[in-house]
């Protein structure tokens, strides 16, 4: 592995993709927790239509990065433009609006509300976004192959099925970005494959997806992989030209 | 997928909130039960004490007011003369402690005619009579000035039997018709007592009409004095007026009123303690509920709920629990009021509508105050922290 300068990385990015509209642009994005620098001056551009994986050792700042770009957290330093809007100085209320309007989140632990059925869990995202629409929620469940499980509680669903409900929930409000933090971390190989298939399909439909994973196999199935180490972006020796 | 073009679904947004609320409460039945019980117990005690307070004080003050005058002055019964002089009355009033004299009026009674009808006529000082009879229900107006010889007030039963109303004019004459005057009915008075059948006029007019100048039959006084104090006052004054009999009346009601005041303080004290206990229970239950639900709250925030949405959700939850608790508490409280009413006051307690809003308001204030800290805790939940990790 080898530390690379931002310039080099920018070049690397420019080479690897066509010049579509940037959806995520970070400049010097930094997050410190007390004395711990979890994220250290990250410059990164992710463009419309990209499927990007984020990899790196444990504690390298992947989740911290995802929390910042999903507007769940604010940077200590640096700027972040989401769809061209500088959100790094947004208030909590404004960030909540960005989350419901533009972000779809998929978690490793699913985080479904246990006393709401699959359809209602999807509808909850609609509730905070705009209007609740049971048919729309059913269609989103159809989309992830769970039309017949709409009225099951999370406890009545397998892990893979729960994760697909979570993806349906992330999709329902047509976000600009789908962000997934190790979405297959709790799934077996078969379900991992199913979920990856779904992400690939969504990508083919033109959505921007950022996927954190520890599995190099999954990383290879994305357009490109961003590597983190000790809170910095690095260029992997194996992928260096 | 978002169905912005389907207006019918808009109305169902509240539906999701309600569903979330009920399910969230239903899965935590024991916590909900604890909170509702705390609120119900508090509301029951408040409702019981409020019922007692409002009902007993209404009943008591009715009785108390009915005896606004607490001294009656009459000629000493041994003498044949049923009157005493107005000058004596004035001397008596002058001798009473002015700062404790609430009001006083002399009374002179006789028979008069209104047209063909005979009725008792009472001559009095209206200003003084109003002070010693605050409970009189008057339709129309009181006569405001003394020496008004053109107007009168009529007892309610008499007015009704004659078909008279405020503003009507009547001819009043004495027994033998030697004195006649026209009077305007200023007000109709309902007292529940003898006055209801009487025609009330100014003392000076009654004296002329009855041909009894400068005398009165009796006097009623309202003096701030109770129990032994009242007895002492009566005998002291009596000593200076050997021709008069001065008697305190209705001391019992007065001391009941004092008891009520003491009970009122006691009730407020008990209610205050109960409210604090209720608030502490509600606070700890809500805190536990919010700690249990921190993941859900974090998720709701991640899905785009802002602080005010979270606050609203928990305020609605608190109010819902309170309403259920208060409804239960009101029923129990009314039952409790009956028990206490029988045990303490030996009387049934009637339902007073004011108890419902009073209990609701006090309980809601206590519950919402108890919810402030837990709700702040919910708002402070950081989704990034609660959503990571197992
Ligand atoms: N709230 C926090 N307070 C203090 N330190 C934190 C906090 N969150 C993260 N960190 C630190 O920041 C660094 C990056 O953490 P992060 O969770 O982003 O790592 P990661 O790449 O997601 O790791 P993993 O693969 O294990 O999930 C770690 O050293 C972590 O201890
Ligand atoms: Mg992580």
PDB file of C-alpha atoms in Angstrom, chain B residues 269-382:
ATOM      1  CA  UNK B 269     -51.043  20.081  50.382  1.00  0.00           C
ATOM      2  CA  UNK B 270     -52.061  16.472  49.668  1.00  0.00           C
ATOM      3  CA  UNK B 271     -52.712  17.283  46.007  1.00  0.00           C
ATOM      4  CA  UNK B 272     -49.279  18.866  45.728  1.00  0.00           C
ATOM      5  CA  UNK B 273     -47.531  15.808  47.177  1.00  0.00           C
ATOM      6  CA  UNK B 274     -49.487  13.442  44.946  1.00  0.00           C
ATOM      7  CA  UNK B 275     -48.626  15.535  41.887  1.00  0.00           C
ATOM      8  CA  UNK B 276     -44.936  15.393  42.693  1.00  0.00           C
ATOM      9  CA  UNK B 277     -45.104  11.600  43.096  1.00  0.00           C
ATOM     10  CA  UNK B 278     -47.029  11.311  39.825  1.00  0.00           C
ATOM     11  CA  UNK B 279     -44.522  13.487  38.031  1.00  0.00           C
ATOM     12  CA  UNK B 280     -41.594  11.440  39.351  1.00  0.00           C
ATOM     13  CA  UNK B 281     -43.241   8.185  38.194  1.00  0.00           C
ATOM     14  CA  UNK B 282     -44.088   9.595  34.785  1.00  0.00           C
ATOM     15  CA  UNK B 283     -40.581  10.973  34.445  1.00  0.00           C
ATOM     16  CA  UNK B 284     -38.877   7.680  35.220  1.00  0.00           C
ATOM     17  CA  UNK B 285     -41.235   5.673  33.022  1.00  0.00           C
ATOM     18  CA  UNK B 286     -40.783   8.003  30.063  1.00  0.00           C
ATOM     19  CA  UNK B 287     -37.034   8.021  30.570  1.00  0.00           C
ATOM     20  CA  UNK B 288     -36.972   4.220  30.525  1.00  0.00           C
ATOM     21  CA  UNK B 289     -39.156   4.178  27.406  1.00  0.00           C
ATOM     22  CA  UNK B 290     -36.879   6.583  25.618  1.00  0.00           C
ATOM     23  CA  UNK B 291     -33.733   4.702  26.567  1.00  0.00           C
ATOM     24  CA  UNK B 292     -35.326   1.506  25.256  1.00  0.00           C
ATOM     25  CA  UNK B 293     -36.287   3.234  22.057  1.00  0.00           C
ATOM     26  CA  UNK B 294     -33.073   5.131  21.358  1.00  0.00           C
ATOM     27  CA  UNK B 295     -32.379   3.005  18.256  1.00  0.00           C
ATOM     28  CA  UNK B 296     -35.853   3.735  16.897  1.00  0.00           C
ATOM     29  CA  UNK B 297     -35.420   7.409  17.599  1.00  0.00           C
ATOM     30  CA  UNK B 298     -32.008   7.353  15.922  1.00  0.00           C
ATOM     31  CA  UNK B 299     -33.549   5.617  12.930  1.00  0.00           C
ATOM     32  CA  UNK B 300     -36.393   8.124  12.726  1.00  0.00           C
ATOM     33  CA  UNK B 301     -33.821  10.903  12.713  1.00  0.00           C
ATOM     34  CA  UNK B 302     -31.786   9.113  10.039  1.00  0.00           C
ATOM     35  CA  UNK B 303     -34.953   8.883   7.947  1.00  0.00           C
ATOM     36  CA  UNK B 304     -35.288  12.645   8.190  1.00  0.00           C
ATOM     37  CA  UNK B 305     -37.240  13.364  11.360  1.00  0.00           C
ATOM     38  CA  UNK B 306     -35.985  16.627  12.820  1.00  0.00           C
ATOM     39  CA  UNK B 307     -35.891  17.576  16.491  1.00  0.00           C
ATOM     40  CA  UNK B 308     -39.327  19.146  16.408  1.00  0.00           C
ATOM     41  CA  UNK B 309     -40.838  15.997  14.867  1.00  0.00           C
ATOM     42  CA  UNK B 310     -39.318  13.889  17.659  1.00  0.00           C
ATOM     43  CA  UNK B 311     -40.502  16.354  20.273  1.00  0.00           C
ATOM     44  CA  UNK B 312     -43.994  16.409  18.810  1.00  0.00           C
ATOM     45  CA  UNK B 313     -44.127  12.625  18.776  1.00  0.00           C
ATOM     46  CA  UNK B 314     -43.263  12.332  22.453  1.00  0.00           C
ATOM     47  CA  UNK B 315     -45.494  15.222  23.459  1.00  0.00           C
ATOM     48  CA  UNK B 316     -48.411  13.520  21.725  1.00  0.00           C
ATOM     49  CA  UNK B 317     -47.466  10.281  23.423  1.00  0.00           C
ATOM     50  CA  UNK B 318     -47.372  11.976  26.820  1.00  0.00           C
ATOM     51  CA  UNK B 319     -50.699  13.709  26.223  1.00  0.00           C
ATOM     52  CA  UNK B 320     -52.254  10.423  25.067  1.00  0.00           C
ATOM     53  CA  UNK B 321     -51.081   8.629  28.207  1.00  0.00           C
ATOM     54  CA  UNK B 322     -52.313  11.556  30.280  1.00  0.00           C
ATOM     55  CA  UNK B 323     -55.758  11.560  28.690  1.00  0.00           C
ATOM     56  CA  UNK B 324     -56.196   7.853  29.341  1.00  0.00           C
ATOM     57  CA  UNK B 325     -54.902   8.266  32.885  1.00  0.00           C
ATOM     58  CA  UNK B 326     -57.128  11.255  33.571  1.00  0.00           C
ATOM     59  CA  UNK B 327     -60.213   9.485  32.186  1.00  0.00           C
ATOM     60  CA  UNK B 328     -59.596   6.549  34.515  1.00  0.00           C
ATOM     61  CA  UNK B 329     -58.638   8.872  37.357  1.00  0.00           C
ATOM     62  CA  UNK B 330     -61.831  10.922  37.056  1.00  0.00           C
ATOM     63  CA  UNK B 331     -64.007   7.856  37.476  1.00  0.00           C
ATOM     64  CA  UNK B 332     -62.009   6.572  40.439  1.00  0.00           C
ATOM     65  CA  UNK B 333     -61.753  10.067  41.877  1.00  0.00           C
ATOM     66  CA  UNK B 334     -65.483  10.608  41.849  1.00  0.00           C
ATOM     67  CA  UNK B 335     -65.961   7.330  43.692  1.00  0.00           C
ATOM     68  CA  UNK B 336     -63.280   8.352  46.165  1.00  0.00           C
ATOM     69  CA  UNK B 337     -65.040  11.689  46.669  1.00  0.00           C
ATOM     70  CA  UNK B 338     -68.226   9.836  47.660  1.00  0.00           C
ATOM     71  CA  UNK B 339     -66.323   7.801  50.255  1.00  0.00           C
ATOM     72  CA  UNK B 340     -64.590  10.860  51.656  1.00  0.00           C
ATOM     73  CA  UNK B 341     -67.787  12.887  51.523  1.00  0.00           C
ATOM     74  CA  UNK B 342     -69.587  10.303  53.604  1.00  0.00           C
ATOM     75  CA  UNK B 343     -66.689   9.753  55.987  1.00  0.00           C
ATOM     76  CA  UNK B 344     -65.720  13.368  56.594  1.00  0.00           C
ATOM     77  CA  UNK B 345     -68.781  15.489  55.843  1.00  0.00           C
ATOM     78  CA  UNK B 346     -71.564  12.881  56.074  1.00  0.00           C
ATOM     79  CA  UNK B 347     -72.976  13.983  52.763  1.00  0.00           C
ATOM     80  CA  UNK B 348     -73.167  12.727  49.202  1.00  0.00           C
ATOM     81  CA  UNK B 349     -70.981  14.667  46.804  1.00  0.00           C
ATOM     82  CA  UNK B 350     -72.666  15.925  43.644  1.00  0.00           C
ATOM     83  CA  UNK B 351     -70.752  15.898  40.387  1.00  0.00           C
ATOM     84  CA  UNK B 352     -69.416  19.339  39.543  1.00  0.00           C
ATOM     85  CA  UNK B 353     -68.446  19.891  35.893  1.00  0.00           C
ATOM     86  CA  UNK B 354     -65.541  22.150  36.841  1.00  0.00           C
ATOM     87  CA  UNK B 355     -63.753  19.118  38.311  1.00  0.00           C
ATOM     88  CA  UNK B 356     -63.101  17.681  34.820  1.00  0.00           C
ATOM     89  CA  UNK B 357     -61.181  20.610  33.304  1.00  0.00           C
ATOM     90  CA  UNK B 358     -59.473  21.299  36.639  1.00  0.00           C
ATOM     91  CA  UNK B 359     -58.222  17.712  36.967  1.00  0.00           C
ATOM     92  CA  UNK B 360     -57.263  17.559  33.289  1.00  0.00           C
ATOM     93  CA  UNK B 361     -55.334  20.807  33.402  1.00  0.00           C
ATOM     94  CA  UNK B 362     -53.456  19.978  36.611  1.00  0.00           C
ATOM     95  CA  UNK B 363     -52.642  16.414  35.477  1.00  0.00           C
ATOM     96  CA  UNK B 364     -51.502  17.560  32.033  1.00  0.00           C
ATOM     97  CA  UNK B 365     -49.260  20.212  33.517  1.00  0.00           C
ATOM     98  CA  UNK B 366     -47.701  17.655  35.873  1.00  0.00           C
ATOM     99  CA  UNK B 367     -47.242  15.052  33.115  1.00  0.00           C
ATOM    100  CA  UNK B 368     -45.784  17.523  30.630  1.00  0.00           C
ATOM    101  CA  UNK B 369     -43.449  18.930  33.260  1.00  0.00           C
ATOM    102  CA  UNK B 370     -42.357  15.364  33.975  1.00  0.00           C
ATOM    103  CA  UNK B 371     -41.800  14.788  30.253  1.00  0.00           C
ATOM    104  CA  UNK B 372     -39.493  17.742  29.653  1.00  0.00           C
ATOM    105  CA  UNK B 373     -36.274  16.022  30.679  1.00  0.00           C
ATOM    106  CA  UNK B 374     -36.991  12.673  28.926  1.00  0.00           C
ATOM    107  CA  UNK B 375     -38.006  14.477  25.736  1.00  0.00           C
ATOM    108  CA  UNK B 376     -34.835  16.547  25.811  1.00  0.00           C
ATOM    109  CA  UNK B 377     -32.997  13.284  26.128  1.00  0.00           C
ATOM    110  CA  UNK B 378     -34.775  11.916  23.052  1.00  0.00           C
ATOM    111  CA  UNK B 379     -33.922  15.023  21.066  1.00  0.00           C
ATOM    112  CA  UNK B 380     -30.263  14.769  22.012  1.00  0.00           C
ATOM    113  CA  UNK B 381     -29.942  11.223  20.685  1.00  0.00           C
ATOM    114  CA  UNK B 382     -27.253  11.165  18.005  1.00  0.00           C
TER     115      UNK B 382
END
